[in-house]
Amino acid sequence: MSVLNDLLQGFGTVLSPQNLLFAAIGVTLGTFVGVLPGIGPALTIGLLLPVALQMDSPTAAFIMFAGIYYGAMYGGSTTSILLNTPGESASVASAIEGHQMAKRGRGKAALATAAVGSFVAGTLSTLALTLFAVPLASLALQFQAPDYFALALLAMVTVTALVGRSLIRGMMSLALGLLIGLIGIDQILGQQRFTFGMVELMSGISVTLLIVGLFAVGETLHIAARLRHLPEHVAPLSTGQGWMTRQDWRRSWAPWLRGTAIGFPFGALPAGGAEIPTFLSYTFEKFRSKHKKQFGQGAIEGVAGPEAANNAAFSGVLVPLLTLGIPTSATAAVMLASLEMFNIQSGPQLFEQNGALVWALIASLYVGNVLLLVLNLPLIRLWVKVLQIPRPVLYASILVFAVVGVWASSNQFSLLLLAIGIGIIGFLMRMFDFPIAPVVLGAILGPMMDTQFRRTMALHNGDVTAFFERPLTITLLVLTAVALVVPYLPRFIARLRGRSAKRLAFGEDD
Amino acid sequence: VFAAVYFARQLLSPTRDYPPRTAASTGDTTSAINDGRADEVVADAVPPVKPRDTAADASRSAVDDGDRDAGTDPASVQWLTPALLVAALCGYAYVLEPVGFLLSTVVFFVLAVWILGSRHLIRDGLIGVVLSAVIYFSFTQLLAISLPMGVLPI
């Protein structure tokens, strides 16, 4: 029963007034950025990193970060339903039915099923995380250098292959990320790489700078380029409409559970966060539903399932992050980078060396879920107000925060320019439909992969067959190859049948 | 390497990655942006076009609008707004240290808001003053992160 003990201790940490305050700040901030179209949890955490480093305990910082991630998931659903502009990509699926419901005057019911579904899924999947984390971490202790290399490769390739519409574009983004990740002093020999003799580049491009450039500057420029074409209309929430009717509950509970069941394992696999399970859940509910005709016109199952999958996937993402130190989404990558900033060794040792931190984090997820449920439904009018902030004011403020964030972490004019430069690259990538998430993953996982590869080479005297000696390594490499092929399967099958079909693709992670 | 593979594939069968667009957008001109990697062509489905220097006709740039970006109409992308914003950002970064955070932020904010299309100068000025003051004092006093003081003796 040591798990229960640890968890209770975690609750003890979280329920202290200071940490509870940070959890509340986190979920509020997260909901806020989730509601705002265009900024996501990755950017928020990236901007908060310099601030968080000033805090005395990393535990409080991580409780806040987890709250931001979770809150953004809740907030994103509000924007999708009322504005039909998904605040973050994982809510694209719920925008389909949710906005239709809102247009038909059932906005409150849609918001309620999203919030309650998120709560149910969040709690259940956190329970799953509690149960699976320790066994997985002990399994992960057996991982050796070649396994880590294969695992990092798998995470990168799956995210790249499954997110976005074109494999080649994803690979190009990934290559850019790997290149950025290699800048700086090499971790094994201490050589300078790609620094061009510049002192500023010796310590590499920091995560804050990369995230701020790509997400804050890039996204703002992207929005500026098509400012006049954004939907401004917010679906009204009339006072007359009620929350969920008894029938809504009856039609929602099963999709919630199914969404959780789909979301958690997909989040836990190194397969790119929440987009895939939300779409899977949507398709599945559509297929299962007795009300097939309502789909496309506001079927409540189409909101309940994906929203549950969305939140369940987040707890899933934490499984590889906490046990293996492998991030599977851009936000998780930023959280991993912040662990490193606090000098906390990520990977399987995390549970042994920083057990208190991890269990407090897990306990904070339970608490955060309750906070979010309390925060979201009664305060829905406030969040609708947030949606009405004038766009120019909003995006100009984001730019100011971006500059402050970079300045606070570096104090250098040249690095500000570098962030703007990265922002321009991010903007062009967005304009031409290159996915952003692989860049972040490449930049953060790249150095680790590089180190593990060279460690393997050093141990085996440069013999590449070291990667094909252990069954675990081989399995991971085979999975990588499968991930490369999977997106092409529907088209291949369609070609066999003489029909054309779209490539399997999902929205992009922010 | 990826760029080369991509380019080769584009030449062989330009329609592979991009299903033909709907009638509304097939008339658009295709163009490549020349940002040093000329082979990253955003090619239209019909007809296949080779990359060319298009700094001049950037306004007609075609963007492959994905399913998720229904708002990106190729013909209507405005390149001037982001360009002005970048210029403003660079200027902001440049004057931040000599002039100081408080003043430069207010000026930048008003400028950026104006570029982004707002025309309420007084309201935006007020927001800018409040925003920069709140950030400055919360960072320097509460969080002990230093921001450039500049010409104002605060």
XYZ file of C-alpha atoms in Angstrom:
664
model
C 0.000 0.000 0.000
C 2.933 2.252 -0.467
C 1.241 3.891 -3.431
C -1.630 4.977 -1.222
C 0.800 6.241 1.364
C 2.784 8.220 -1.180
C -0.373 9.609 -2.692
C -1.681 10.694 0.700
C 1.607 12.421 1.376
C 1.248 14.105 -1.985
C -2.195 15.317 -0.992
C -0.678 16.602 2.213
C 1.783 18.677 0.198
C -0.804 19.981 -2.245
C -3.355 20.933 0.360
C -0.982 23.315 2.077
C -2.270 26.871 1.542
C 0.657 27.968 -0.604
C 0.501 25.040 -3.024
C -3.267 25.214 -3.187
C -2.905 28.843 -4.184
C -0.483 27.912 -6.965
C -2.834 25.173 -8.152
C -5.651 27.713 -8.280
C -3.464 30.233 -10.127
C -2.419 27.514 -12.541
C -5.895 26.323 -13.435
C -7.245 29.879 -13.742
C -4.372 30.940 -15.953
C -4.688 27.723 -17.923
C -8.392 28.221 -18.521
C -7.667 31.805 -19.528
C -5.076 30.882 -22.150
C -7.146 27.906 -23.227
C -10.097 30.167 -23.893
C -7.996 32.654 -25.845
C -7.551 31.458 -29.397
C -3.944 31.280 -30.483
C -2.043 30.848 -27.245
C -1.714 27.468 -25.676
C -0.267 25.845 -22.597
C 3.190 25.348 -24.129
C 3.674 29.068 -24.617
C 2.293 29.937 -21.195
C 4.618 27.537 -19.424
C 7.524 28.726 -21.560
C 6.837 32.337 -20.600
C 6.447 31.454 -16.941
C 9.738 29.547 -16.778
C 11.902 32.534 -15.798
C 9.291 33.501 -13.225
C 9.031 29.957 -11.908
C 12.786 29.736 -11.448
C 12.484 32.488 -8.868
C 10.103 30.401 -6.794
C 11.695 28.594 -3.874
C 10.147 25.170 -4.431
C 9.969 23.367 -7.749
C 6.937 21.504 -6.393
C 4.833 24.664 -6.413
C 6.014 25.474 -9.933
C 5.049 22.042 -11.208
C 1.682 22.107 -9.521
C 1.094 25.369 -11.333
C 2.294 23.989 -14.677
C 0.052 20.945 -14.426
C -2.836 23.257 -13.596
C -2.094 25.333 -16.691
C -2.034 22.259 -18.913
C -5.286 20.928 -17.489
C -6.979 24.323 -17.423
C -6.132 24.915 -21.066
C -7.923 21.681 -21.946
C -11.070 22.878 -20.174
C -10.829 26.395 -21.560
C -10.267 25.186 -25.096
C -13.649 23.496 -25.130
C -15.403 26.782 -24.271
C -13.878 28.514 -27.265
C -14.631 25.624 -29.608
C -18.248 25.482 -28.566
C -19.045 29.181 -28.517
C -16.778 30.523 -31.229
C -16.081 27.484 -33.412
C -12.398 28.428 -33.201
C -10.649 25.738 -31.233
C -8.514 27.443 -28.580
C -6.123 24.552 -28.891
C -5.923 21.748 -31.376
C -7.116 19.000 -29.054
C -10.579 20.575 -29.014
C -11.022 20.562 -32.778
C -13.220 17.485 -32.610
C -15.548 18.910 -29.990
C -15.924 22.100 -32.015
C -17.758 20.139 -34.703
C -20.771 19.150 -32.631
C -20.386 21.671 -29.822
C -20.731 24.723 -31.995
C -23.773 23.248 -33.689
C -25.334 22.735 -30.270
C -24.553 26.313 -29.275
C -26.112 27.610 -32.467
C -29.259 25.699 -31.646
C -29.486 27.241 -28.196
C -28.020 24.256 -26.383
C -24.692 25.918 -25.645
C -24.999 25.496 -21.899
C -25.660 21.772 -22.203
C -22.639 21.408 -24.482
C -20.416 23.295 -22.047
C -21.746 21.235 -19.164
C -21.157 17.897 -20.827
C -17.663 19.045 -21.781
C -16.842 20.177 -18.242
C -18.334 17.193 -16.433
C -16.853 14.844 -19.015
C -13.446 16.440 -18.538
C -13.833 16.027 -14.791
C -14.832 12.367 -15.013
C -12.092 11.569 -17.507
C -9.509 13.611 -15.651
C -10.195 11.881 -12.374
C -10.364 8.370 -13.811
C -7.213 8.795 -15.858
C -5.337 10.286 -12.936
C -6.348 7.175 -11.041
C -4.887 5.104 -13.876
C -1.722 7.208 -13.784
C -1.464 6.600 -10.033
C -1.716 2.855 -10.529
C 0.521 2.453 -13.573
C 3.254 4.966 -12.897
C 5.244 3.012 -10.330
C 5.307 -0.361 -12.128
C 6.254 1.416 -15.347
C 8.996 3.373 -13.655
C 10.502 0.200 -12.230
C 10.304 -1.379 -15.667
C 11.981 1.689 -17.086
C 14.913 1.233 -14.727
C 16.025 -1.613 -16.989
C 16.309 0.702 -19.965
C 19.807 1.132 -21.327
C 21.330 3.697 -23.628
C 20.259 2.041 -26.927
C 16.688 1.682 -25.612
C 16.558 5.366 -24.786
C 17.795 6.190 -28.224
C 15.123 3.984 -29.801
C 12.438 5.409 -27.537
C 13.359 8.993 -28.351
C 13.348 8.079 -32.022
C 9.921 6.475 -31.658
C 8.491 9.520 -29.893
C 9.830 11.875 -32.537
C 8.754 9.799 -35.486
C 5.239 9.116 -34.231
C 4.596 12.753 -33.459
C 5.999 13.775 -36.806
C 4.213 11.122 -38.819
C 0.826 11.364 -37.190
C 0.504 15.106 -36.624
C -0.038 17.371 -39.582
C -0.904 16.492 -43.113
C 2.346 15.629 -44.779
C 5.090 13.331 -43.595
C 7.756 15.182 -45.550
C 6.782 18.491 -44.043
C 6.810 16.937 -40.582
C 10.260 15.491 -41.220
C 11.553 18.858 -42.372
C 10.194 20.469 -39.217
C 11.818 17.755 -37.158
C 15.142 18.268 -38.926
C 14.992 21.962 -38.120
C 14.268 21.138 -34.492
C 17.178 18.691 -34.310
C 19.470 21.311 -35.783
C 18.355 23.874 -33.206
C 18.772 21.305 -30.456
C 22.383 20.624 -31.448
C 23.424 24.261 -31.129
C 25.700 24.822 -28.185
C 28.289 22.847 -26.298
C 28.193 19.131 -26.931
C 27.489 17.177 -23.764
C 30.074 14.439 -24.164
C 33.212 16.054 -25.538
C 32.547 19.695 -24.755
C 32.959 20.755 -28.371
C 31.118 23.800 -29.635
C 28.623 23.013 -32.355
C 26.926 25.485 -34.689
C 27.819 28.421 -32.492
C 29.785 30.284 -35.184
C 31.985 31.566 -32.397
C 29.171 33.518 -30.803
C 29.192 33.552 -27.030
C 25.412 33.879 -26.911
C 24.934 30.542 -28.641
C 27.376 28.590 -26.497
C 24.785 27.466 -24.007
C 22.400 26.592 -26.796
C 19.033 28.098 -27.653
C 16.993 28.013 -24.485
C 13.553 26.471 -24.422
C 11.930 29.725 -23.387
C 13.421 31.465 -26.370
C 12.387 28.749 -28.793
C 8.842 28.492 -27.460
C 8.371 32.252 -27.269
C 9.679 32.668 -30.796
C 7.667 29.874 -32.347
C 4.426 30.221 -30.447
C 4.157 33.843 -29.303
C 5.851 35.746 -32.113
C 5.078 33.210 -34.850
C 1.433 32.842 -33.912
C 0.880 36.589 -33.563
C 2.412 37.244 -36.962
C 0.304 34.463 -38.419
C -2.826 36.000 -36.980
C -1.762 39.458 -38.125
C -1.508 38.127 -41.654
C -5.129 37.096 -41.718
C -6.654 39.322 -39.095
C -9.680 40.264 -41.130
C -10.743 36.691 -41.687
C -11.155 35.487 -38.161
C -14.605 34.659 -36.890
C -15.732 37.225 -34.342
C -19.186 35.953 -33.669
C -19.686 34.428 -30.250
C -22.713 32.184 -29.985
C -24.992 33.752 -27.373
C -25.741 32.074 -24.064
C -29.295 32.975 -23.225
C -30.332 32.896 -19.603
C -33.369 30.792 -20.321
C -31.562 27.635 -21.324
C -30.799 25.050 -18.705
C -27.763 22.935 -18.119
C -28.056 19.251 -18.912
C -31.378 17.489 -19.046
C -31.854 13.957 -17.807
C -31.640 12.738 -21.373
C -28.348 14.570 -21.848
C -26.901 12.764 -18.859
C -28.123 9.447 -20.161
C -26.559 10.083 -23.541
C -23.312 11.448 -22.112
C -22.084 9.014 -19.508
C -21.136 6.201 -21.834
C -19.182 8.494 -24.222
C -17.343 9.923 -21.206
C -16.179 6.483 -20.158
C -15.357 5.387 -23.688
C -13.508 8.656 -24.277
C -11.438 8.037 -21.163
C -10.677 4.511 -22.264
C -9.501 5.770 -25.659
C -7.700 8.865 -24.422
C -5.508 7.514 -21.659
C -3.627 4.785 -23.545
C -3.140 7.031 -26.562
C -1.727 9.759 -24.397
C 0.556 7.263 -22.702
C 1.900 5.861 -25.962
C 4.515 8.044 -27.531
C 2.048 9.077 -30.206
C 1.567 12.750 -30.006
C -0.762 13.880 -27.282
C -4.463 14.444 -27.486
C -5.387 14.950 -31.136
C -5.573 11.352 -32.259
C -7.745 10.057 -29.400
C -10.179 12.976 -29.686
C -10.787 12.280 -33.335
C -10.929 8.549 -32.718
C -13.476 9.090 -29.986
C -15.532 11.360 -32.229
C -15.569 8.825 -35.036
C -16.350 6.022 -32.643
C -19.286 7.856 -31.044
C -20.630 8.682 -34.463
C -20.404 5.043 -35.420
C -21.971 3.759 -32.208
C -24.691 6.360 -31.788
C -28.381 5.648 -32.043
C -28.807 9.251 -33.110
C -26.596 9.141 -36.188
C -28.682 11.719 -37.963
C -27.988 14.268 -35.285
C -24.257 14.152 -35.946
C -23.231 17.296 -37.732
C -26.197 19.082 -36.209
C -25.218 19.037 -32.562
C -25.152 15.559 -31.096
C -24.188 15.654 -27.445
C -22.183 12.420 -27.733
C -19.881 14.182 -30.177
C -18.918 16.643 -27.451
C -18.865 14.293 -24.480
C -16.577 11.664 -26.011
C -13.804 13.848 -27.458
C -13.689 16.125 -24.417
C -13.266 13.137 -22.134
C -10.596 11.692 -24.436
C -8.850 15.046 -24.478
C -8.457 15.233 -20.720
C -7.707 11.554 -20.288
C -4.885 11.900 -22.801
C -3.228 14.533 -20.657
C -2.810 12.165 -17.725
C -1.621 9.640 -20.274
C 1.037 12.040 -21.547
C 2.342 12.313 -18.001
C 3.072 8.566 -17.883
C 6.035 8.551 -20.300
C 7.052 12.018 -19.127
C 7.363 11.031 -15.475
C 8.538 7.444 -15.854
C 10.840 7.677 -18.875
C 11.509 11.362 -19.281
C 10.092 11.214 -22.805
C 7.698 14.011 -23.774
C 5.033 13.212 -26.352
C 3.609 16.673 -26.929
C 4.993 20.180 -27.172
C 3.656 21.091 -23.747
C 5.136 17.983 -22.168
C 8.447 18.854 -23.835
C 8.399 22.245 -22.174
C 7.605 20.657 -18.822
C 10.553 18.299 -19.268
C 12.792 21.239 -20.042
C 11.625 22.997 -16.904
C 12.490 19.906 -14.852
C 16.007 20.200 -16.200
C 16.115 23.885 -15.316
C 15.395 23.004 -11.720
C 18.252 20.483 -11.912
C 15.911 17.573 -11.387
C 17.036 14.388 -13.077
C 14.204 13.217 -15.296
C 13.753 9.609 -16.300
C 13.173 6.462 -14.262
C 15.114 7.805 -11.285
C 12.565 10.580 -10.855
C 10.253 8.490 -8.685
C 13.078 7.412 -6.400
C 14.930 10.667 -6.082
C 12.080 13.145 -6.207
C 9.160 11.020 -5.097
C 7.662 13.828 -3.042
C 7.545 16.112 -6.070
C 5.985 13.513 -8.348
C 3.333 12.465 -5.882
C 2.465 16.068 -5.109
C 2.103 16.603 -8.854
C -0.208 13.609 -9.202
C -2.249 14.658 -6.182
C -2.511 18.147 -7.628
C -4.213 16.656 -10.674
C -7.073 15.364 -8.519
C -7.336 18.721 -6.791
C -7.027 20.643 -10.055
C -9.892 18.705 -11.588
C -12.214 19.638 -8.747
C -11.057 23.262 -8.898
C -11.706 23.376 -12.626
C -15.203 22.004 -12.316
C -15.979 24.628 -9.678
C -14.276 27.340 -11.682
C -15.746 26.608 -15.065
C -19.473 26.181 -14.994
C -20.508 28.948 -12.586
C -18.025 31.409 -14.051
C -18.853 30.673 -17.660
C -19.993 34.252 -18.258
C -16.599 35.526 -17.207
C -14.896 33.282 -19.754
C -17.280 34.487 -22.429
C -16.161 38.014 -21.546
C -12.548 36.931 -22.051
C -13.501 35.930 -25.576
C -14.594 39.496 -26.198
C -11.202 41.106 -25.516
C -10.349 43.042 -28.695
C -7.908 41.036 -30.792
C -5.363 43.832 -31.368
C -5.043 44.474 -27.627
C -4.732 40.769 -26.939
C -2.001 40.069 -29.462
C -0.035 43.236 -28.723
C -0.004 42.164 -25.062
C 1.210 38.707 -26.036
C 4.128 40.309 -27.876
C 4.972 42.424 -24.844
C 4.890 39.324 -22.626
C 7.059 37.494 -25.136
C 9.708 40.203 -25.015
C 9.555 40.348 -21.217
C 9.868 36.558 -21.026
C 12.970 36.437 -23.209
C 14.518 39.441 -21.506
C 13.911 38.039 -18.040
C 15.625 34.778 -18.940
C 18.600 36.282 -20.761
C 18.983 40.065 -20.408
C 20.436 40.268 -23.891
C 19.448 42.298 -26.913
C 20.897 39.761 -29.341
C 18.747 36.969 -27.911
C 15.640 39.107 -28.359
C 16.555 39.414 -32.023
C 17.090 35.662 -32.173
C 13.602 35.105 -30.740
C 12.141 37.418 -33.370
C 14.054 35.536 -36.042
C 12.709 32.209 -34.812
C 9.289 33.847 -34.754
C 9.594 34.719 -38.428
C 10.539 31.120 -39.199
C 7.562 29.937 -37.149
C 5.298 32.331 -38.996
C 6.441 31.130 -42.407
C 6.087 27.520 -41.287
C 2.522 28.173 -40.269
C 1.733 30.022 -43.473
C 2.973 27.093 -45.504
C 1.447 24.417 -43.349
C 4.515 22.988 -41.657
C 3.742 21.514 -38.244
C 5.378 23.248 -35.280
C 5.314 20.483 -32.666
C 8.130 18.426 -34.288
C 10.461 21.424 -34.022
C 9.965 21.636 -30.270
C 10.288 17.894 -29.802
C 13.365 17.734 -31.991
C 15.031 20.576 -30.134
C 14.359 19.068 -26.719
C 14.699 15.340 -27.435
C 17.506 15.802 -29.963
C 20.363 16.419 -27.539
C 19.226 13.491 -25.384
C 19.037 11.197 -28.392
C 22.468 12.368 -29.490
C 23.964 11.651 -26.074
C 22.394 8.203 -25.835
C 23.487 7.285 -29.332
C 27.079 8.247 -28.693
C 27.059 6.552 -25.314
C 25.931 3.350 -27.023
C 28.634 3.740 -29.634
C 31.262 4.290 -26.978
C 30.148 1.216 -25.016
C 30.119 -1.022 -28.076
C 33.241 0.309 -29.783
C 31.274 1.959 -32.548
C 29.379 -1.160 -33.482
C 25.949 -0.208 -34.841
C 24.573 -3.717 -34.292
C 24.289 -2.770 -30.614
C 20.869 -1.454 -31.546
C 19.734 -4.878 -32.691
C 20.902 -6.944 -29.757
C 18.193 -6.482 -27.157
C 14.584 -7.433 -27.862
C 13.342 -4.220 -26.242
C 15.393 -2.049 -28.574
C 14.287 -4.016 -31.604
C 10.634 -3.764 -30.598
C 10.883 -0.012 -30.262
C 12.628 0.335 -33.615
C 10.015 -1.850 -35.308
C 7.269 0.298 -33.784
C 9.022 3.343 -35.211
C 8.941 1.814 -38.661
C 5.252 0.957 -38.227
C 4.489 4.545 -37.227
C 6.026 5.720 -40.483
C 3.789 3.433 -42.524
C 0.490 3.838 -40.674
C -0.490 7.261 -42.080
C -0.290 5.852 -45.584
C -2.390 2.779 -44.911
C -5.828 4.279 -45.659
C -4.616 5.603 -48.972
C -2.893 2.364 -49.811
C -6.004 0.351 -49.055
C -8.112 2.825 -50.990
C -5.809 2.490 -53.956
C -6.155 -1.267 -53.791
C -9.890 -0.823 -53.937
C -9.568 1.702 -56.707
C -10.829 4.614 -54.695
C -9.133 7.767 -53.538
C -8.908 8.631 -49.901
C -7.279 11.231 -47.795
C -4.158 10.521 -45.853
C -4.795 9.808 -42.212
C -4.029 13.057 -40.467
C -4.789 14.918 -37.323
C -4.715 18.468 -36.127
C -1.540 19.991 -34.891
C -0.495 20.145 -31.299
C 0.255 23.537 -29.887
C 18.081 15.682 -47.810
C 14.409 15.944 -46.957
C 14.132 19.061 -49.040
C 15.660 17.266 -51.999
C 13.372 14.260 -51.643
C 10.404 16.530 -51.316
C 11.370 18.529 -54.378
C 11.885 15.394 -56.426
C 8.495 14.084 -55.420
C 6.892 17.380 -56.298
C 8.350 17.187 -59.786
C 7.344 13.588 -60.314
C 3.787 13.847 -59.142
C 2.741 17.195 -57.805
C -0.714 16.024 -56.820
C 0.368 13.350 -54.400
C 0.489 15.365 -51.231
C -2.244 17.741 -52.116
C -5.603 16.601 -53.322
C -7.025 18.905 -55.988
C -8.605 21.919 -54.455
C -12.181 22.996 -54.874
C -13.272 25.061 -57.812
C -13.128 28.266 -55.807
C -9.406 28.213 -55.355
C -8.048 26.533 -58.465
C -7.600 29.822 -60.267
C -5.021 31.108 -57.836
C -1.475 31.752 -58.783
C 1.035 29.530 -57.138
C 4.183 30.901 -55.743
C 7.109 29.917 -53.686
C 8.536 31.966 -50.943
C 12.243 32.420 -51.321
C 13.562 32.219 -47.807
C 16.807 30.530 -48.675
C 15.292 27.120 -49.177
C 13.824 27.567 -52.589
C 12.735 23.979 -52.946
C 10.132 24.236 -50.203
C 7.469 24.884 -52.722
C 3.917 25.201 -51.680
C 2.644 23.866 -54.909
C -0.853 24.120 -56.160
C -2.368 20.921 -57.431
C -2.882 22.192 -60.953
C -0.733 23.167 -62.737
C 2.653 22.079 -61.414
C 4.845 25.130 -61.154
C 8.555 25.358 -60.620
C 9.874 27.589 -57.868
C 10.600 31.121 -58.871
C 11.544 34.300 -57.151
C 8.363 35.844 -55.950
C 9.251 38.679 -53.681
C 7.304 40.882 -56.073
C 4.097 38.951 -56.254
C 4.030 37.898 -52.625
C 0.612 39.405 -52.283
C -0.798 36.729 -54.526
C 0.892 33.985 -52.616
C -1.033 30.806 -52.430
C -1.181 29.067 -49.124
C -2.203 25.489 -48.896
C -5.187 25.910 -46.646
C -5.609 22.916 -44.425
C -8.840 21.488 -43.181
C -8.392 23.133 -39.832
C -7.750 26.597 -41.205
C -10.913 27.453 -43.010
C -10.095 31.147 -42.575
C -6.916 31.081 -44.626
C -8.023 32.199 -48.017
C -4.956 32.278 -50.252
C -5.766 35.499 -51.991
C -6.343 37.465 -48.831
C -3.136 36.950 -46.892
C -1.763 40.327 -45.866
C 2.017 40.364 -45.763
C 2.338 43.997 -44.772
C 0.896 43.635 -41.262
C 3.333 40.978 -40.059
C 6.227 42.809 -41.719
C 5.362 46.013 -39.860
C 4.993 44.051 -36.617
C 8.445 42.537 -37.053
C 9.881 45.992 -37.630
C 8.150 47.298 -34.516
C 9.422 44.325 -32.494
C 13.001 44.871 -33.639
C 12.756 48.552 -32.770
C 11.324 47.654 -29.363
C 14.121 45.197 -28.683
C 16.675 47.798 -29.732
C 15.463 50.652 -27.516
C 14.475 48.447 -24.572
C 17.760 48.797 -22.713
C 18.729 52.439 -23.420
C 15.222 53.884 -23.076
C 13.908 51.579 -20.399
C 11.073 49.131 -20.082
C 8.256 51.459 -19.010
C 8.468 54.003 -21.814
C 9.380 51.684 -24.662
C 6.631 49.216 -23.760
C 3.930 51.882 -23.847
C 5.133 53.114 -27.227
C 5.480 49.606 -28.627
C 2.078 48.556 -27.348
C 0.274 51.484 -28.932
C 2.190 50.971 -32.154
C 1.489 47.227 -32.272
C -2.192 47.695 -31.513
C -2.400 50.271 -34.266
C -0.681 47.967 -36.745
C -3.100 45.209 -35.780
C -5.988 47.424 -36.727
C -7.279 49.124 -33.581
C -8.012 52.845 -33.852
C -8.870 53.717 -30.245
C -5.703 55.649 -29.447
C -6.708 56.875 -25.995
C -8.046 53.543 -24.779
C -5.001 51.687 -26.121
C -2.631 54.243 -24.592
C -4.237 53.754 -21.199
C -4.074 49.970 -21.481
C -0.433 50.264 -22.524
C 0.466 52.424 -19.506
C -1.322 50.087 -17.086
C 0.128 46.952 -18.699
C 3.720 48.159 -18.670
C 3.428 49.521 -15.120
C 1.897 46.300 -13.802
C 4.521 44.117 -15.499
C 7.392 46.364 -14.449
C 6.494 46.583 -10.798
C 5.390 43.002 -10.362
C 8.607 41.762 -11.977
C 11.029 44.063 -10.235
C 9.340 44.257 -6.828
C 7.558 40.915 -6.358
C 9.657 38.543 -8.436
C 13.052 40.217 -8.179
C 13.655 39.933 -11.919
C 15.353 43.030 -13.226
C 13.973 44.884 -16.216
C 15.845 47.784 -17.804
C 15.155 51.027 -15.964
C 16.331 53.384 -18.684
C 15.705 57.121 -18.601
C 12.897 57.089 -16.038
C 14.338 57.280 -12.509
C 12.007 54.678 -11.011
